[in-house]
Amino acid sequence: MASVNGAAAREESASAKGAHLNILIVGAGIGGLTAAIALRKQGHHVQVFEQSALARETGAAIHLAPNANGILRRLGIFAETFGANPMERVMQYSATGDTERSMDLREANKLWQHPWLLAHRIELHNQLKSVATTPHETGKPVALHLSSRVIDIQPTTASITLEDGSQFHGDVVLGADGVHSIARKQVPEGNVEPFSCGKSAYRFLVPKEAAQADPATQQFVETPGELSIWYAEDRRIIMYPTSKNSVLNFVCVHPESESAAESGDGWDQTGDRDRMLHIYSSFDPAVRALIGKVDPKTVKVWTLLDMKVIPNWTYERLALLGDAAHPFLPHQGQGAGVAIEDAASLAILFPYGTPPEEVADRLKLYQEIRYERANRIQEFSRMLGESRNGKTKLDMNEFSNYNFGHDEWDNS
Ligand code: FAD
């Protein structure tokens, strides 16, 4: 089967069949845009339908672990060039600031095929958008339809209907429409709703200068490759720098009952800074001084959603990918990474010249390849999110093997 970079293989199959597929993707998040880029690179014609105008994209930082970063690099996307920081050390502290563990990852980094990076979600998303919509040697740029909410999908005919009534027909529909997916409702036994796991998280950025200007918090900006976690029994603060080390990214996880959004919905809910400082009042004063430096207007809060494992990701000419198929809790930073892997797998399974009549079978193969791995990582995320002294103990070898050892893209 052709790799995404396999121009020769593409020509061979093109001369045998001479056809591209028309691919419709619902959702221009990280999964949808990566799938669009990878499938366009195979020579297919791709259209992406995004409900928002993508005018004020939100989101803080995101992990690009070696599994995801390797795929992006093969697609010509190098996150170092738009500000991602290296991940070199993990520091673990008690809530009151005592050092409990220090893990140097620089040696481990040499063993992995690609570096583990800490990227800014908006910078990554902008880059994906730009690569998708720029003309490419393999043909047409991806057609990105913004403010185009999909309200219906017909898997048998690979068709979609937008809110304004217009319809589009293709050979394949990919549902990359996130945790509240409507595409999921079209697969057998997919009509399930995500539910709260009982925890919420504040997420926000603190400018590095703000931390540097205060002697109490200067210590936190000295190490650009460091991820720090302060643990109390049922809450934790995670911090790491990104965006060329210009900002410190925070995710603060606590029981859901203690925080509420002030306004907004979904990924764009505004949280209350003073409430947050109260929730973390038992933490090291220096850490509290640091999180207190956030611009109050930029504090976001979100409920951490889980979902039961669904038995089918595909039906006829429709397949789900990313959060639509398997929404992850964020505790190991693999939500974007596994969506990127899904996208890459689809491109490998659909080389140029794929006969349209093979679409449904190839989508079944996609599920077979991806299902066990994605669900296992989902399970790891749940385990890592348990309270500090939770009952489940993680097998670190298995964890590391799943997260970092694996490189599905290079299928030569
Ligand atoms: P998503 O990134 O959720 O993308 C789904 C896309 O589909 C969205 O752009 C959505 O608008 C679109 N969509 C949904 N329904 C329809 C429809 N009916 N018609 C057309 N389009 C539709 N994760 C973190 O860990 N930290 C963060 O700070 C963070 N911020 C985020 C901010 C935003 C705005 C979004 C959308 C997601 C955020 N995430 C964050 C989630 C993270 O990006 C995803 O978990 C992960 O990247 C998997 O991506 P995905 O492409 O499967 O889904």
Short mmCIF file of C-alpha atoms and ligand atoms in Angstrom, two decimals:
data_model
loop_
_atom_site.label_atom_id
_atom_site.label_comp_id
_atom_site.label_asym_id
_atom_site.label_seq_id
_atom_site.Cartn_x
_atom_site.Cartn_y
_atom_site.Cartn_z
CA MET A 1 0.00 0.00 0.00
CA ALA A 2 1.32 3.48 -0.83
CA SER A 3 2.71 5.68 1.88
CA VAL A 4 1.61 9.30 1.96
CA ASN A 5 4.98 10.34 0.63
CA GLY A 6 5.00 7.68 -2.05
CA ALA A 7 4.74 9.70 -5.26
CA ALA A 8 5.97 6.75 -7.35
CA ALA A 9 3.42 4.43 -5.84
CA ARG A 10 0.76 7.03 -6.44
CA GLU A 11 1.66 7.31 -10.15
CA GLU A 12 1.55 3.54 -10.47
CA SER A 13 -1.88 3.24 -8.93
CA ALA A 14 -3.05 6.33 -10.81
CA SER A 15 -2.16 4.77 -14.12
CA ALA A 16 -3.98 1.61 -13.08
CA LYS A 17 -7.11 3.39 -12.01
CA GLY A 18 -6.57 7.07 -12.77
CA ALA A 19 -8.93 8.49 -10.21
CA HIS A 20 -9.04 10.54 -7.09
CA LEU A 21 -11.71 10.21 -4.45
CA ASN A 22 -13.94 13.09 -3.39
CA ILE A 23 -13.63 13.28 0.37
CA LEU A 24 -15.92 15.31 2.63
CA ILE A 25 -14.67 16.04 6.15
CA VAL A 26 -16.96 17.34 8.89
CA GLY A 27 -14.97 19.52 11.31
CA ALA A 28 -11.75 21.54 10.91
CA GLY A 29 -10.17 20.74 14.27
CA ILE A 30 -6.71 19.20 14.52
CA GLY A 31 -7.97 15.76 13.41
CA GLY A 32 -10.03 17.00 10.46
CA LEU A 33 -7.32 19.31 9.11
CA THR A 34 -4.59 16.67 9.46
CA ALA A 35 -6.77 14.15 7.60
CA ALA A 36 -7.42 16.76 4.91
CA ILE A 37 -3.69 17.44 4.44
CA ALA A 38 -2.73 13.75 4.39
CA LEU A 39 -5.52 12.73 1.99
CA ARG A 40 -4.90 15.70 -0.29
CA LYS A 41 -1.27 14.64 -0.38
CA GLN A 42 -2.43 11.27 -1.71
CA GLY A 43 -4.01 13.14 -4.62
CA HIS A 44 -7.64 13.18 -3.49
CA HIS A 45 -10.01 16.13 -3.66
CA VAL A 46 -10.89 17.16 -0.14
CA GLN A 47 -13.54 19.52 1.21
CA VAL A 48 -13.76 20.40 4.90
CA PHE A 49 -16.93 21.79 6.50
CA GLU A 50 -16.47 23.73 9.73
CA GLN A 51 -19.34 25.13 11.76
CA SER A 52 -17.38 28.06 13.19
CA ALA A 53 -15.77 30.94 11.34
CA LEU A 54 -12.42 29.95 12.93
CA ALA A 55 -12.15 33.66 13.59
CA ARG A 56 -11.27 33.46 17.26
CA GLU A 57 -9.82 30.06 17.75
CA THR A 58 -9.23 29.27 21.40
CA GLY A 59 -7.17 26.71 23.22
CA ALA A 60 -3.98 26.68 25.17
CA ALA A 61 -1.02 24.35 24.73
CA ILE A 62 -1.01 20.81 23.46
CA HIS A 63 1.48 17.92 23.62
CA LEU A 64 3.03 16.72 20.42
CA ALA A 65 4.50 13.46 21.70
CA PRO A 66 6.81 11.54 19.32
CA ASN A 67 3.94 9.49 17.86
CA ALA A 68 2.08 12.62 16.70
CA ASN A 69 5.07 14.78 15.93
CA GLY A 70 6.53 12.14 13.60
CA ILE A 71 3.38 12.18 11.50
CA LEU A 72 3.28 15.96 11.31
CA ARG A 73 6.92 16.04 10.23
CA ARG A 74 6.19 13.59 7.42
CA LEU A 75 3.47 15.99 6.33
CA GLY A 76 6.03 18.80 6.27
CA ILE A 77 4.89 20.42 9.53
CA PHE A 78 7.72 21.19 11.94
CA ALA A 79 6.30 22.59 15.16
CA GLU A 80 9.72 23.90 16.28
CA THR A 81 9.45 26.46 13.47
CA PHE A 82 6.30 27.99 14.91
CA GLY A 83 7.35 28.10 18.52
CA ALA A 84 6.95 24.66 20.12
CA ASN A 85 9.21 24.03 23.12
CA PRO A 86 11.07 20.76 23.68
CA MET A 87 9.87 18.44 26.45
CA GLU A 88 13.04 17.62 28.43
CA ARG A 89 12.17 17.13 32.06
CA VAL A 90 9.16 16.33 34.26
CA MET A 91 9.20 17.71 37.80
CA GLN A 92 6.73 16.44 40.35
CA TYR A 93 6.02 18.41 43.54
CA SER A 94 3.71 18.17 46.49
CA ALA A 95 1.06 20.90 46.63
CA THR A 96 3.25 22.76 49.09
CA GLY A 97 6.23 22.72 46.76
CA ASP A 98 8.45 19.86 48.01
CA THR A 99 10.25 18.09 45.17
CA GLU A 100 9.09 14.49 44.91
CA ARG A 101 10.44 13.34 41.58
CA SER A 102 12.55 14.60 38.72
CA MET A 103 12.55 12.77 35.40
CA ASP A 104 15.19 13.78 32.88
CA LEU A 105 13.87 12.96 29.40
CA ARG A 106 16.85 14.11 27.37
CA GLU A 107 18.33 10.59 27.04
CA ALA A 108 14.92 9.07 26.33
CA ASN A 109 14.36 11.74 23.70
CA LYS A 110 17.37 10.39 21.80
CA LEU A 111 15.76 6.96 21.59
CA TRP A 112 12.52 8.18 20.08
CA GLN A 113 12.36 8.76 16.37
CA HIS A 114 10.98 12.28 16.76
CA PRO A 115 11.19 14.86 19.53
CA TRP A 116 8.41 15.35 22.04
CA LEU A 117 7.27 18.96 21.73
CA LEU A 118 4.97 21.29 23.61
CA ALA A 119 3.05 23.35 21.06
CA HIS A 120 0.50 26.12 21.26
CA ARG A 121 -2.85 24.82 19.99
CA ILE A 122 -3.65 27.99 18.07
CA GLU A 123 -0.25 28.09 16.39
CA LEU A 124 -0.57 24.43 15.41
CA HIS A 125 -4.12 24.94 14.16
CA ASN A 126 -3.08 27.99 12.10
CA GLN A 127 -0.26 26.02 10.55
CA LEU A 128 -2.54 23.10 9.65
CA LYS A 129 -5.04 25.52 8.11
CA SER A 130 -2.35 27.20 6.06
CA VAL A 131 -0.80 23.93 4.79
CA ALA A 132 -4.25 22.54 3.90
CA THR A 133 -5.31 25.55 1.88
CA THR A 134 -2.00 26.20 0.09
CA PRO A 135 -1.67 24.74 -3.45
CA HIS A 136 0.42 21.59 -3.50
CA GLU A 137 2.18 19.47 -6.12
CA THR A 138 -0.44 16.76 -5.67
CA GLY A 139 -3.16 19.06 -6.87
CA LYS A 140 -5.99 21.16 -5.57
CA PRO A 141 -5.78 22.84 -2.18
CA VAL A 142 -8.27 21.64 0.38
CA ALA A 143 -11.57 23.55 0.08
CA LEU A 144 -12.31 24.85 3.57
CA HIS A 145 -15.96 25.86 4.02
CA LEU A 146 -16.25 28.01 7.15
CA SER A 147 -19.48 28.87 9.00
CA SER A 148 -20.84 25.66 7.44
CA ARG A 149 -22.59 23.60 10.07
CA VAL A 150 -23.39 20.07 8.96
CA ILE A 151 -26.82 18.99 10.17
CA ASP A 152 -27.20 15.66 8.44
CA ILE A 153 -24.98 12.91 7.03
CA GLN A 154 -26.10 10.09 4.73
CA PRO A 155 -23.48 7.32 5.06
CA THR A 156 -24.81 5.18 2.21
CA THR A 157 -24.45 7.90 -0.43
CA ALA A 158 -21.57 9.74 1.28
CA SER A 159 -23.57 12.96 1.33
CA ILE A 160 -23.92 15.78 3.80
CA THR A 161 -26.49 18.53 4.34
CA LEU A 162 -25.61 21.94 5.72
CA GLU A 163 -27.74 24.16 7.92
CA ASP A 164 -28.63 26.37 4.94
CA GLY A 165 -30.03 23.33 3.10
CA SER A 166 -27.20 22.89 0.61
CA GLN A 167 -26.03 19.35 -0.06
CA PHE A 168 -22.66 17.89 -1.01
CA HIS A 169 -21.95 14.40 -2.35
CA GLY A 170 -18.65 12.55 -2.24
CA ASP A 171 -17.11 9.07 -2.09
CA VAL A 172 -16.28 9.15 1.64
CA VAL A 173 -17.44 11.23 4.62
CA LEU A 174 -15.13 11.59 7.63
CA GLY A 175 -16.71 12.70 10.89
CA ALA A 176 -14.02 14.77 12.65
CA ASP A 177 -16.58 16.85 14.50
CA GLY A 178 -15.29 16.46 18.04
CA VAL A 179 -16.70 15.21 21.31
CA HIS A 180 -20.31 16.27 20.57
CA SER A 181 -20.21 14.66 17.12
CA ILE A 182 -23.35 14.41 15.02
CA ALA A 183 -21.54 11.97 12.70
CA ARG A 184 -21.32 9.50 15.60
CA LYS A 185 -25.11 9.23 15.65
CA GLN A 186 -24.98 7.75 12.14
CA VAL A 187 -22.91 4.68 13.06
CA PRO A 188 -24.66 1.66 14.59
CA GLU A 189 -24.83 1.98 18.40
CA GLY A 190 -23.17 5.40 18.15
CA ASN A 191 -26.01 7.41 19.62
CA VAL A 192 -24.26 7.92 22.95
CA GLU A 193 -23.53 11.12 24.81
CA PRO A 194 -20.32 12.06 26.60
CA PHE A 195 -20.57 12.52 30.36
CA SER A 196 -18.63 14.42 32.99
CA CYS A 197 -15.87 12.41 34.69
CA GLY A 198 -16.47 14.52 37.82
CA LYS A 199 -13.56 16.88 37.24
CA SER A 200 -13.10 20.29 35.67
CA ALA A 201 -10.01 22.14 34.55
CA TYR A 202 -8.96 25.75 34.31
CA ARG A 203 -6.68 26.42 31.39
CA PHE A 204 -4.86 29.65 30.64
CA LEU A 205 -1.52 31.21 29.75
CA VAL A 206 0.69 33.49 31.84
CA PRO A 207 3.17 35.67 29.88
CA LYS A 208 6.76 34.85 30.75
CA GLU A 209 7.56 38.53 31.43
CA ALA A 210 4.89 38.68 34.12
CA ALA A 211 6.50 35.75 35.94
CA GLN A 212 10.00 37.15 35.41
CA ALA A 213 9.13 40.58 36.82
CA ASP A 214 8.25 39.18 40.26
CA PRO A 215 11.14 37.77 42.38
CA ALA A 216 8.66 35.31 43.95
CA THR A 217 7.94 33.68 40.59
CA GLN A 218 11.17 34.20 38.59
CA GLN A 219 12.27 30.63 39.29
CA PHE A 220 9.47 29.28 37.07
CA VAL A 221 10.79 30.72 33.81
CA GLU A 222 14.32 29.39 33.95
CA THR A 223 13.80 26.04 32.25
CA PRO A 224 12.18 26.08 28.81
CA GLY A 225 11.90 22.27 28.49
CA GLU A 226 10.34 21.53 31.87
CA LEU A 227 6.86 20.34 32.70
CA SER A 228 5.94 20.76 36.38
CA ILE A 229 3.08 19.14 38.29
CA TRP A 230 1.99 20.09 41.80
CA TYR A 231 -0.19 17.42 43.35
CA ALA A 232 -2.74 17.50 46.15
CA GLU A 233 -4.93 14.46 46.76
CA ASP A 234 -7.85 15.47 44.52
CA ARG A 235 -6.43 18.41 42.53
CA ARG A 236 -3.31 19.26 40.59
CA ILE A 237 -1.66 22.11 38.72
CA ILE A 238 0.27 21.36 35.53
CA MET A 239 2.54 23.98 33.98
CA TYR A 240 4.82 24.05 30.96
CA PRO A 241 6.21 26.74 28.66
CA THR A 242 5.41 27.04 24.96
CA SER A 243 5.35 29.52 22.10
CA LYS A 244 9.14 30.01 21.94
CA ASN A 245 9.17 30.01 25.71
CA SER A 246 7.16 33.26 25.76
CA VAL A 247 4.21 31.92 27.78
CA LEU A 248 3.59 29.45 30.60
CA ASN A 249 0.66 27.15 29.92
CA PHE A 250 -1.49 26.00 32.85
CA VAL A 251 -4.04 23.24 33.29
CA CYS A 252 -5.50 23.07 36.81
CA VAL A 253 -7.67 20.01 37.48
CA HIS A 254 -10.08 19.81 40.45
CA PRO A 255 -13.52 18.39 41.39
CA GLU A 256 -16.16 19.72 39.01
CA SER A 257 -18.52 20.78 41.81
CA GLU A 258 -16.08 23.51 42.87
CA SER A 259 -16.05 25.58 39.69
CA ALA A 260 -18.61 26.93 37.27
CA ALA A 261 -18.28 28.82 34.03
CA GLU A 262 -19.18 32.50 34.11
CA SER A 263 -20.17 32.59 30.44
CA GLY A 264 -19.71 30.79 27.10
CA ASP A 265 -19.97 27.13 26.22
CA GLY A 266 -17.92 24.17 25.01
CA TRP A 267 -14.21 24.98 24.76
CA ASP A 268 -14.90 28.69 25.23
CA GLN A 269 -16.24 28.97 28.78
CA THR A 270 -14.86 31.79 30.90
CA GLY A 271 -13.76 30.94 34.44
CA ASP A 272 -13.35 33.14 37.51
CA ARG A 273 -9.73 33.81 38.56
CA ASP A 274 -10.57 34.51 42.21
CA ARG A 275 -12.59 31.33 42.43
CA MET A 276 -9.62 29.46 40.98
CA LEU A 277 -7.24 30.96 43.56
CA HIS A 278 -9.65 29.84 46.26
CA ILE A 279 -9.83 26.28 44.89
CA TYR A 280 -6.02 26.08 44.95
CA SER A 281 -5.59 27.89 48.29
CA SER A 282 -3.70 24.98 49.87
CA PHE A 283 -0.93 25.18 47.22
CA ASP A 284 2.56 26.69 47.49
CA PRO A 285 2.21 30.51 47.74
CA ALA A 286 4.75 30.97 44.91
CA VAL A 287 2.63 28.80 42.59
CA ARG A 288 -0.48 30.71 43.62
CA ALA A 289 1.33 33.99 42.97
CA LEU A 290 2.16 32.65 39.51
CA ILE A 291 -1.36 31.58 38.54
CA GLY A 292 -2.65 34.87 39.97
CA LYS A 293 -0.74 36.68 37.20
CA VAL A 294 -3.18 35.53 34.56
CA ASP A 295 -5.29 38.18 32.83
CA PRO A 296 -8.70 37.41 34.43
CA LYS A 297 -10.48 37.79 31.07
CA THR A 298 -8.50 34.89 29.63
CA VAL A 299 -9.20 32.18 32.22
CA LYS A 300 -11.11 29.29 30.62
CA VAL A 301 -12.76 26.45 32.45
CA TRP A 302 -14.01 23.19 31.02
CA THR A 303 -15.69 20.04 32.28
CA LEU A 304 -13.62 16.95 31.55
CA LEU A 305 -15.78 14.66 29.44
CA ASP A 306 -15.55 10.91 29.08
CA MET A 307 -17.62 8.56 26.95
CA LYS A 308 -18.29 4.86 26.86
CA VAL A 309 -16.36 2.96 24.21
CA ILE A 310 -18.52 2.65 21.10
CA PRO A 311 -18.40 -0.58 19.08
CA ASN A 312 -18.41 0.97 15.60
CA TRP A 313 -16.48 3.85 14.14
CA THR A 314 -17.70 3.30 10.60
CA TYR A 315 -20.85 2.64 8.65
CA GLU A 316 -20.96 2.28 4.87
CA ARG A 317 -19.00 5.32 3.53
CA LEU A 318 -18.73 7.18 6.82
CA ALA A 319 -15.91 6.92 9.40
CA LEU A 320 -15.27 8.78 12.65
CA LEU A 321 -11.90 10.02 13.77
CA GLY A 322 -10.40 11.82 16.76
CA ASP A 323 -12.68 12.92 19.58
CA ALA A 324 -15.79 11.97 17.57
CA ALA A 325 -14.74 8.31 17.86
CA HIS A 326 -12.91 8.33 21.21
CA PRO A 327 -12.95 11.52 23.31
CA PHE A 328 -10.01 11.36 25.70
CA LEU A 329 -9.60 12.81 29.13
CA PRO A 330 -6.60 15.16 28.85
CA HIS A 331 -4.37 13.61 31.52
CA GLN A 332 -1.69 12.30 29.20
CA GLY A 333 -1.99 14.92 26.47
CA GLN A 334 -2.77 12.44 23.71
CA GLY A 335 -6.15 13.71 22.41
CA ALA A 336 -4.67 15.61 19.50
CA GLY A 337 -1.95 12.99 18.99
CA VAL A 338 -4.33 10.09 18.50
CA ALA A 339 -6.57 12.18 16.21
CA ILE A 340 -3.43 12.85 14.14
CA GLU A 341 -2.67 9.11 14.06
CA ASP A 342 -6.23 8.34 12.92
CA ALA A 343 -5.85 10.86 10.13
CA ALA A 344 -2.56 9.36 8.97
CA SER A 345 -3.98 5.83 9.00
CA LEU A 346 -6.87 6.87 6.78
CA ALA A 347 -4.49 8.40 4.25
CA ILE A 348 -2.42 5.21 4.14
CA LEU A 349 -5.54 3.14 3.55
CA PHE A 350 -6.70 5.40 0.73
CA PRO A 351 -3.90 5.73 -1.84
CA TYR A 352 -4.60 7.50 -5.10
CA GLY A 353 -6.58 5.23 -7.38
CA THR A 354 -8.59 3.56 -4.61
CA PRO A 355 -11.76 2.34 -6.34
CA PRO A 356 -14.86 3.99 -4.80
CA GLU A 357 -16.47 0.57 -4.43
CA GLU A 358 -13.74 -0.39 -1.93
CA VAL A 359 -14.44 2.54 0.38
CA ALA A 360 -16.66 0.76 2.91
CA ASP A 361 -14.27 -2.20 3.27
CA ARG A 362 -11.24 0.04 3.67
CA LEU A 363 -13.03 2.02 6.36
CA LYS A 364 -13.69 -1.23 8.22
CA LEU A 365 -9.98 -1.99 7.98
CA TYR A 366 -9.27 1.48 9.39
CA GLN A 367 -11.33 0.66 12.46
CA GLU A 368 -9.60 -2.70 12.83
CA ILE A 369 -6.17 -1.05 12.74
CA ARG A 370 -6.95 1.83 15.09
CA TYR A 371 -9.56 0.57 17.54
CA GLU A 372 -7.56 -1.33 20.13
CA ARG A 373 -4.76 1.22 20.32
CA ALA A 374 -7.05 4.25 20.67
CA ASN A 375 -9.19 2.60 23.32
CA ARG A 376 -6.13 1.50 25.28
CA ILE A 377 -4.76 5.05 25.31
CA GLN A 378 -8.19 6.26 26.38
CA GLU A 379 -7.97 3.83 29.28
CA PHE A 380 -4.49 5.09 30.24
CA SER A 381 -5.83 8.65 30.28
CA ARG A 382 -8.55 7.64 32.73
CA MET A 383 -6.02 5.94 35.00
CA LEU A 384 -3.67 8.93 35.00
CA GLY A 385 -6.53 11.21 35.94
CA GLU A 386 -7.47 9.34 39.08
CA SER A 387 -6.93 10.93 42.45
CA ARG A 388 -3.34 10.87 43.52
CA ASN A 389 -3.47 7.64 45.44
CA GLY A 390 -6.00 6.05 43.10
CA LYS A 391 -6.49 2.30 43.11
CA THR A 392 -5.35 1.60 39.58
CA LYS A 393 -1.64 1.27 39.03
CA LEU A 394 -0.32 2.02 35.61
CA ASP A 395 2.14 -0.33 33.91
CA MET A 396 4.72 2.29 32.85
CA ASN A 397 6.37 0.01 30.28
CA GLU A 398 3.11 -0.62 28.51
CA PHE A 399 2.21 3.04 28.84
CA SER A 400 5.47 4.20 27.33
CA ASN A 401 5.37 1.60 24.58
CA TYR A 402 1.90 2.66 23.55
CA ASN A 403 2.57 6.34 23.71
CA PHE A 404 5.98 6.73 22.25
CA GLY A 405 7.44 3.55 20.80
CA HIS A 406 4.90 3.15 18.10
CA ASP A 407 5.18 4.62 14.62
CA GLU A 408 2.30 3.46 12.46
CA TRP A 409 2.99 5.84 9.62
CA ASP A 410 6.16 4.28 8.30
CA ASN A 411 4.58 1.24 6.73
CA SER A 412 7.26 0.41 4.17
P1 FAD B 1 -11.84 19.05 17.84
O1 FAD B 1 -10.51 19.68 18.01
O2 FAD B 1 -12.84 19.23 18.92
O3 FAD B 1 -12.46 19.60 16.47
C1 FAD B 1 -13.79 19.37 16.05
C2 FAD B 1 -14.18 20.46 15.06
O4 FAD B 1 -15.44 20.11 14.48
C3 FAD B 1 -14.37 21.81 15.72
O5 FAD B 1 -13.65 22.79 14.98
C4 FAD B 1 -15.87 22.03 15.68
O6 FAD B 1 -16.23 23.40 15.59
C5 FAD B 1 -16.26 21.26 14.42
N1 FAD B 1 -17.67 20.80 14.38
C6 FAD B 1 -18.37 20.21 15.37
N2 FAD B 1 -19.62 19.91 14.97
C7 FAD B 1 -19.71 20.32 13.68
C8 FAD B 1 -20.76 20.30 12.71
N3 FAD B 1 -21.97 19.78 12.98
N4 FAD B 1 -20.51 20.81 11.47
C9 FAD B 1 -19.30 21.35 11.16
N5 FAD B 1 -18.27 21.41 12.06
C10 FAD B 1 -18.47 20.89 13.29
N6 FAD B 1 -7.72 20.24 24.12
C11 FAD B 1 -6.83 20.45 25.11
O7 FAD B 1 -6.29 19.46 25.62
N7 FAD B 1 -6.51 21.72 25.54
C12 FAD B 1 -7.09 22.82 25.00
O8 FAD B 1 -6.79 23.93 25.39
C13 FAD B 1 -8.06 22.63 23.97
N8 FAD B 1 -8.70 23.67 23.39
C14 FAD B 1 -9.61 23.46 22.40
C15 FAD B 1 -10.23 24.55 21.80
C16 FAD B 1 -11.14 24.35 20.75
C17 FAD B 1 -11.81 25.55 20.11
C18 FAD B 1 -11.43 23.05 20.28
C19 FAD B 1 -12.42 22.82 19.12
C20 FAD B 1 -10.82 21.95 20.88
C21 FAD B 1 -9.91 22.15 21.93
N9 FAD B 1 -9.24 21.10 22.54
C22 FAD B 1 -8.35 21.30 23.54
C23 FAD B 1 -9.53 19.72 22.12
C24 FAD B 1 -8.45 19.11 21.30
O9 FAD B 1 -8.06 19.98 20.27
C25 FAD B 1 -9.04 17.82 20.75
O10 FAD B 1 -9.38 16.98 21.85
C26 FAD B 1 -8.09 17.03 19.90
O11 FAD B 1 -7.29 17.88 19.14
C27 FAD B 1 -8.86 16.10 18.95
O12 FAD B 1 -9.31 16.89 17.88
P2 FAD B 1 -10.54 16.62 16.95
O13 FAD B 1 -10.16 17.20 15.63
O14 FAD B 1 -10.99 15.23 17.02
O15 FAD B 1 -11.72 17.48 17.61
#
